[in-house]
Amino acid sequence: MAGRFIVFEGIDGAGKSTLIEGISEILTSRGEDVIITAEPTDGPIGSIIRAGEIKNISQNAEALLFTADRAFHTQQMLRWKKSGKTVLCDRYYASTVAYQAANLGGTESEKEWLKEINRPVVTEPDITFLLDIDPEKSMRRVNNRGDASKFEKIEYLRKVRSNYLELAREKGFKIIDASRTGEEVLKEVITIIGE
Ligand code: TMP
């Protein structure tokens, strides 16, 4: 039996990790062979990104690094799917379009460039969920530093959220209201997956 490739997107603090754990538990109990994976990966390129070893990197170079990491990861995920696994992936190309567009300035031509560099390396997931939430709320869920940085972060995440929503409408992602409780969100998402 061919597997499935399911992606979860959303701004920091949207509740992706908890949701993915919950989905994994339910699908495993139903007899599915589930694998949880994430971007940036813990592979060779993802590790460089996560370690933050490259200082003063340009925004364009950063976008290319995330995309190179994805090229490697996509091959891996396709193999897992082919072998019958249900692949639950925390972030995929929409993260690059949403976050790097916010970093770069968010013009249409920048967004086009980000989509263009991703086109040859990605495969369209069977379904993508966008956990949509107001950054003010999501930031209350995660630890923050001082007030000034919190304000800047919220402003930044507003741009990321708006980029996400634009792409979600274009690509037909399932937009999920992530301001509700974890149980409510899990219930809705598992119903959609079941269908
Ligand atoms: P995480 O908190 O989900 O592990 O993601 C790490 C950060 O990396 C998060 O703030 C989003 C950011 N990111 C990008 O900016 N572009 C990307 O393509 C990906 C995959 C993540």
PDB file of C-alpha atoms in Angstrom, residues 147-157:
ATOM      1  CA  ASP A 147       8.980  43.409  25.644  1.00  0.00           C
ATOM      2  CA  ALA A 148      10.694  45.195  22.737  1.00  0.00           C
ATOM      3  CA  SER A 149      11.842  41.978  21.087  1.00  0.00           C
ATOM      4  CA  LYS A 150       8.401  40.500  21.683  1.00  0.00           C
ATOM      5  CA  PHE A 151       6.777  43.409  19.852  1.00  0.00           C
ATOM      6  CA  GLU A 152       9.179  43.084  16.916  1.00  0.00           C
ATOM      7  CA  LYS A 153       8.602  39.360  16.809  1.00  0.00           C
ATOM      8  CA  ILE A 154       4.818  39.836  16.669  1.00  0.00           C
ATOM      9  CA  GLU A 155       5.157  42.367  13.849  1.00  0.00           C
ATOM     10  CA  TYR A 156       7.404  39.938  11.967  1.00  0.00           C
ATOM     11  CA  LEU A 157       5.074  36.977  12.527  1.00  0.00           C
TER      12      LEU A 157
END
